[in-house]
Amino acid sequence: MKNILVTGGAGYIGSHTVVEMLNMNMNVVIVDNLRNSKEEALRRIEKITGIKPTFYKVDLLDRSALASVFRAEKFDAVVHFAGLKAVGESTQIPLSYYQNNVTGTLNLCELMIKHSVRNLVFSSSATVYGDPHKTPIKESFPRSATNPYGRTKLMIEEILQDLYDSDNAWNISLLRYFNPIGAHPSGMIGEDPNDIPNNLVPFISQVAIGKLNKLAVFGADYPTHDGTGVRDYIHVVDLAKGHIKALQKLSENPGIQAFNLGTGRGYSVLDIVSTFERVNKVKIPYETAGRRPGDIAVCYADASKAEKELGWRAELPLEDMCADTWRWQLQNPNGYE
Ligand code: NAD
Ligand code: UDP
């Protein structure tokens, strides 16, 4: 797998994955409409790697523009990150989420068929497990969705299964990410939320730098060791490396397979706050608030399938996730602007 199309490659996880791909001497072509990212991320990728990836500012919903990309380039595989990802927003504008995520994927797959590209790595999410009946979560657990965003991921997984059933020449990796955090250790690329962050670690980071006053801890009455919600936080660089392993696996013709990409360890909200404070020598004021609707108590992966079948395991500890987040925030107080 040498020539790779990366949709959404200017985004948070995409940009980190492109860096790892360029480090492996892969030829990368990025397609991104920059709806939730900045072109500056691409310049930073070049600064880190010394290589400028080919970039097309194209929306997956624009079929003719996407078709031109497939005519101009040659691909062995596609890594498909492009999608809208905000759970709350998806409940406000569900049709946009279905249109963007589902129709975007259909357009992409149609062109892949037309150009005989049958290798795909798809960004799925642990959200497809809904409220899991137990933890750690295995790939074989039942799937369900609790919001439109999660339903787009579930629908796309099912569409890709149907596609594989219709033609076994496809090789598809459904990567179910747990909670990606952190940034590249250079501090040059990282997560750059447009508005007030919804996710825990970007929020903490903006409290630490003084842009936000204090963290609201959503729920302190969960059945966990300190009452706050537990998640499986994974360093974005480890996650990026999982995509390289998934691409390598596709060359063995594995068919369609789902993999959990997590560390297998759960940390509570207060664990994250105290580690961030300790590692970065900052104070994070917080107050306990009510539970956030739709949140579950505990979510962490059984990541043994990825270890056994992809030869991949998350290696970077929570301390590095917190230190790298903070370096990115300090070096880029206003993100990419
Ligand atoms: P991101 O928003 O930073 O990156 C997504 C990129 O896709 C952005 O650059 C955006 O501009 C682009 N994009 C969106 N719609 C597009 C379209 N129609 N055409 C072209 N480009 C388009 O998000 P991320 O955190 O890097 O997430 C990448 C993928 O991983 C998403 O599919 C997301 O749902 C999935 N995921 C993310 C998380 C997470 O916590 N970050 C967890 C699980 C799954
Ligand atoms: N959380 C919180 N305050 C915030 C944002 C998140 O207490 O401002 C909690 C949330 O309830 C959950 C955990 O932090 O227990 C991770 O939330 P995030 O939104 O980052 O990820 P997800 O809910 O998608 O797992």
XYZ file of C-alpha atoms and ligand atoms in Angstrom:
406
model
C 0.000 0.000 0.000
C 1.957 2.941 -1.303
C -0.425 5.481 -2.847
C -3.012 6.541 -0.331
C -6.000 8.887 -0.562
C -6.697 10.433 2.826
C -10.111 12.086 3.138
C -10.272 14.573 6.022
C -6.473 14.625 6.146
C -6.327 18.246 7.359
C -8.279 17.366 10.504
C -7.096 16.344 13.943
C -6.592 12.584 13.545
C -6.027 12.811 9.794
C -3.106 15.253 10.077
C -1.340 13.046 12.646
C -1.899 9.988 10.481
C -0.563 11.740 7.386
C 2.650 12.527 9.311
C 3.083 8.826 10.158
C 2.356 7.826 6.553
C 4.902 10.287 5.161
C 7.422 8.963 7.686
C 6.795 5.512 6.160
C 7.461 6.897 2.647
C 3.867 6.510 1.522
C 2.549 8.841 -1.197
C -0.308 10.788 0.296
C -3.083 12.713 -1.428
C -5.373 14.666 0.899
C -8.962 15.584 0.115
C -10.589 17.930 2.620
C -13.192 20.707 2.328
C -11.642 22.486 5.359
C -15.049 22.732 7.010
C -13.535 21.791 10.347
C -9.835 22.362 9.703
C -7.291 24.877 8.432
C -4.860 24.781 5.547
C -2.144 25.756 8.036
C -2.260 22.150 9.329
C -0.922 21.060 5.930
C 1.995 23.506 6.145
C 2.772 22.128 9.616
C 2.765 18.562 8.256
C 5.360 19.701 5.739
C 7.433 21.342 8.501
C 7.453 18.144 10.540
C 8.159 15.700 7.723
C 9.896 17.789 5.051
C 7.316 16.484 2.566
C 4.419 18.411 1.092
C 1.442 16.117 0.578
C -0.739 16.738 -2.477
C -3.908 18.553 -1.407
C -7.293 18.996 -3.071
C -9.810 21.290 -1.415
C -12.770 19.154 -2.364
C -16.029 18.272 -0.656
C -16.990 14.581 -0.772
C -20.509 15.745 -1.611
C -19.188 17.323 -4.829
C -19.161 14.201 -6.978
C -17.636 15.749 -10.060
C -14.772 17.381 -8.150
C -14.087 14.103 -6.350
C -14.208 12.253 -9.678
C -11.517 14.607 -11.029
C -9.258 13.660 -8.121
C -9.688 9.968 -8.921
C -8.927 10.679 -12.596
C -5.808 12.675 -11.775
C -4.283 10.331 -9.174
C -3.746 6.614 -8.670
C -4.615 5.003 -5.347
C -3.950 1.641 -3.738
C -6.096 2.419 -0.706
C -8.269 5.077 0.922
C -8.187 6.145 4.567
C -11.520 7.825 5.172
C -11.597 10.326 8.050
C -13.828 12.997 6.490
C -16.989 13.435 8.499
C -18.789 15.654 10.944
C -18.263 14.499 14.509
C -20.030 16.669 17.093
C -22.652 14.649 18.944
C -24.627 17.684 20.197
C -24.658 19.369 16.791
C -25.829 16.118 15.195
C -29.013 16.287 17.281
C -29.648 19.855 16.007
C -28.923 19.257 12.314
C -29.330 15.499 11.822
C -29.962 15.705 8.075
C -26.645 17.482 7.523
C -24.930 14.676 9.418
C -26.575 11.950 7.340
C -25.920 13.888 4.149
C -22.297 14.631 4.903
C -21.224 11.377 6.523
C -23.367 8.791 4.744
C -23.714 10.374 1.289
C -20.056 11.437 1.384
C -19.071 7.808 1.990
C -21.385 6.572 -0.795
C -19.817 9.008 -3.277
C -16.371 7.890 -2.217
C -17.143 4.174 -2.520
C -18.763 4.616 -5.939
C -15.602 6.224 -7.261
C -13.466 3.564 -5.609
C -15.444 0.914 -7.510
C -15.149 2.845 -10.758
C -11.370 3.089 -10.387
C -10.907 -0.440 -8.994
C -9.706 0.694 -5.585
C -10.962 -1.902 -3.114
C -8.944 -1.158 0.036
C -10.532 1.075 2.666
C -9.783 2.089 6.233
C -12.805 3.740 7.823
C -12.889 5.968 10.936
C -15.553 4.400 13.073
C -16.037 5.018 16.772
C -16.640 3.334 20.105
C -19.965 5.160 19.974
C -21.267 2.229 17.851
C -21.404 0.193 21.081
C -24.079 2.520 22.510
C -24.323 1.849 26.244
C -22.290 -1.366 26.529
C -23.630 -4.083 28.835
C -20.148 -4.660 30.241
C -16.516 -3.592 29.933
C -13.965 -4.058 28.502
C -15.720 -3.777 25.153
C -15.032 -6.421 22.512
C -15.614 -5.994 18.781
C -18.298 -8.695 18.925
C -20.516 -6.702 21.325
C -23.949 -5.585 20.070
C -24.043 -2.244 18.328
C -26.556 0.562 18.730
C -26.716 4.315 18.401
C -27.900 6.938 20.850
C -27.632 10.014 18.595
C -27.544 10.904 14.878
C -23.729 11.121 14.779
C -23.410 7.597 16.183
C -26.116 6.412 13.797
C -24.117 7.666 10.800
C -21.147 5.569 11.966
C -23.356 2.531 12.483
C -25.036 3.000 9.091
C -21.713 3.357 7.327
C -20.396 0.194 9.009
C -23.472 -1.644 7.718
C -23.191 -0.153 4.224
C -19.563 -1.252 4.073
C -20.559 -4.752 5.208
C -23.125 -4.895 2.384
C -20.508 -3.681 -0.049
C -18.141 -6.431 1.016
C -20.938 -9.032 0.821
C -21.650 -7.925 -2.739
C -18.010 -8.189 -3.771
C -15.455 -10.065 -1.688
C -12.625 -8.315 -3.511
C -13.036 -5.481 -0.996
C -10.759 -5.229 2.051
C -12.177 -2.952 4.708
C -10.940 -2.053 8.155
C -13.486 -0.520 10.515
C -11.374 1.214 13.141
C -13.397 1.929 16.261
C -11.569 4.728 18.044
C -11.987 5.253 21.772
C -11.056 8.750 23.071
C -8.196 10.284 21.069
C -6.349 13.093 22.877
C -2.863 14.598 22.864
C -0.890 16.095 20.013
C 2.259 15.515 18.000
C 5.299 15.812 20.346
C 6.652 18.666 18.172
C 3.708 20.796 19.336
C 3.137 21.784 15.703
C -0.122 19.938 15.034
C -2.978 19.198 17.419
C -6.699 19.504 17.979
C -8.059 22.950 17.099
C -11.740 23.178 18.054
C -13.691 25.960 16.344
C -15.867 26.964 19.282
C -15.952 26.178 22.980
C -14.715 22.582 23.107
C -17.229 19.816 23.843
C -14.611 17.221 24.675
C -12.944 16.950 28.030
C -9.252 17.383 27.272
C -9.497 20.349 24.864
C -11.740 21.988 27.479
C -9.223 21.355 30.289
C -6.461 22.718 28.112
C -8.355 25.982 27.538
C -9.054 26.291 31.263
C -5.337 25.811 31.934
C -4.389 28.635 29.552
C -7.067 30.929 31.016
C -9.454 31.078 28.050
C -12.164 29.353 30.061
C -12.812 29.842 33.762
C -13.441 26.375 35.032
C -14.298 22.873 34.068
C -17.794 21.521 34.711
C -17.463 17.866 35.691
C -20.509 16.198 34.188
C -21.709 13.868 36.929
C -20.031 12.745 40.150
C -22.513 10.004 40.985
C -21.561 7.341 38.453
C -20.720 3.857 39.741
C -16.968 4.421 39.228
C -14.012 4.712 41.641
C -14.548 8.459 42.182
C -18.064 8.914 40.790
C -16.957 10.558 37.521
C -17.201 9.056 34.028
C -14.500 6.655 32.866
C -13.113 6.582 29.300
C -10.283 4.975 27.379
C -8.070 7.906 26.348
C -5.588 7.128 23.600
C -2.676 9.257 22.347
C -3.448 10.508 18.828
C 0.030 9.457 17.649
C -0.612 5.864 18.788
C -3.967 6.030 17.027
C -2.303 7.335 13.851
C 0.117 4.401 13.893
C -2.838 2.021 14.097
C -3.852 3.215 10.601
C -0.457 2.238 9.179
C -0.893 -1.257 10.637
C -4.438 -1.454 9.277
C -3.193 -0.491 5.786
C -0.467 -3.112 5.946
C -3.053 -5.688 6.970
C -5.258 -4.856 3.958
C -2.569 -6.192 1.646
C -3.190 -9.671 3.137
C -6.793 -9.617 1.795
C -8.491 -9.926 5.184
C -12.005 -9.003 3.968
C -13.962 -6.738 6.313
C -12.835 -6.526 9.925
C -13.541 -4.253 12.902
C -10.823 -3.292 15.375
C -10.998 -1.427 18.658
C -8.249 1.164 18.912
C -7.900 2.009 22.571
C -5.422 1.396 25.369
C -7.600 -1.023 27.329
C -7.361 1.266 30.404
C -10.052 3.500 31.772
C -9.454 6.859 33.481
C -12.043 9.014 35.200
C -12.583 12.734 34.605
C -10.862 13.497 37.911
C -7.930 11.192 37.004
C -7.458 13.283 33.867
C -7.687 16.570 35.798
C -5.129 15.480 38.399
C -2.697 14.027 35.835
C -2.933 17.180 33.688
C -2.250 19.321 36.783
C 0.675 17.194 37.965
C 2.427 16.746 34.617
C 2.025 20.339 33.460
C 2.239 22.100 36.840
C -0.997 24.007 36.270
C -4.217 24.363 38.219
C -7.559 23.287 36.745
C -10.447 24.814 38.722
C -13.545 22.663 38.435
C -17.020 22.251 39.828
C -19.344 19.307 39.798
C -22.337 19.663 37.496
C -25.172 17.345 36.570
C -24.742 14.437 34.218
C -24.598 15.292 30.523
C -27.600 13.727 28.767
C -26.638 10.655 26.758
C -23.343 10.046 28.606
C -22.504 6.554 29.792
C -20.643 5.704 33.001
C -17.777 3.582 31.746
C -16.285 2.886 28.318
C -12.987 1.178 27.645
C -11.703 -1.217 25.048
C -10.574 -4.753 24.896
C -7.882 -3.953 22.333
C -6.458 -7.469 22.139
C -7.789 -8.148 18.633
C -5.776 -5.238 17.193
C -2.700 -6.460 19.046
C -3.092 -10.028 17.804
C -4.151 -9.334 14.235
C -2.600 -5.968 13.412
C 0.455 -6.191 15.636
C -0.527 -2.802 17.068
C -0.687 -1.669 20.657
C -1.042 1.793 22.219
C 2.220 2.659 23.947
C 2.134 6.260 25.120
C 1.012 6.822 28.725
C -1.537 9.347 29.998
C 1.340 11.582 31.153
C 2.511 11.991 27.541
C -1.061 12.622 26.368
C -1.353 15.481 28.897
C 2.139 16.908 28.294
C 1.740 16.878 24.506
C -1.710 18.480 24.684
C -0.259 21.264 26.801
C 2.772 21.829 24.547
C 0.440 22.204 21.536
C -1.806 24.619 23.493
C 1.112 26.745 24.735
C 2.775 26.972 21.331
C -0.552 27.691 19.589
C -2.780 29.595 22.022
C -5.152 30.396 19.153
C -4.845 27.084 17.356
C -3.735 27.372 13.736
C -4.699 31.054 13.460
P -11.860 16.569 12.369
O -13.132 17.334 12.254
O -10.686 17.242 12.946
O -11.449 16.006 10.923
C -12.388 15.657 9.938
C -11.980 16.367 8.655
O -12.892 16.020 7.619
C -11.978 17.888 8.790
O -10.753 18.395 8.323
C -13.142 18.324 7.901
O -12.901 19.583 7.311
C -13.206 17.199 6.894
N -14.510 16.975 6.279
C -15.703 16.824 6.898
N -16.683 16.625 6.000
C -16.087 16.634 4.773
C -16.569 16.489 3.449
N -17.869 16.308 3.176
N -15.683 16.549 2.430
C -14.372 16.752 2.669
N -13.859 16.908 3.907
C -14.709 16.842 4.942
O -12.198 15.218 13.160
P -11.223 14.119 13.751
O -11.303 14.201 15.215
O -9.910 14.177 13.081
O -12.024 12.820 13.322
C -11.726 12.112 12.123
C -12.726 10.986 11.962
O -12.655 10.133 13.105
C -14.179 11.456 11.867
O -14.852 10.628 10.923
C -14.719 11.201 13.260
O -16.095 10.954 13.252
C -13.939 9.957 13.668
N -13.811 9.817 15.140
C -13.283 10.852 15.869
C -13.182 10.735 17.250
C -12.644 11.867 18.084
O -12.869 11.857 19.301
N -11.925 12.833 17.541
C -13.609 9.553 17.885
C -14.116 8.519 17.103
C -14.215 8.665 15.723
N -16.735 15.679 30.471
C -16.847 16.561 31.518
N -16.825 17.901 31.253
C -16.672 18.393 29.989
C -16.546 17.484 28.920
C -16.588 16.139 29.201
O -16.977 16.146 32.670
O -16.674 19.632 29.810
C -16.744 14.233 30.748
C -17.844 13.459 30.039
O -19.016 13.452 30.834
C -17.206 12.071 29.881
C -15.720 12.380 29.710
O -15.527 13.694 30.244
O -17.359 11.318 31.082
C -15.253 12.357 28.261
O -16.098 13.211 27.515
P -15.787 13.558 25.993
O -16.867 14.456 25.499
O -14.378 14.044 25.865
O -15.833 12.134 25.265
P -17.056 11.092 25.099
O -18.172 11.516 25.964
O -17.378 11.159 23.657
O -16.493 9.772 25.506
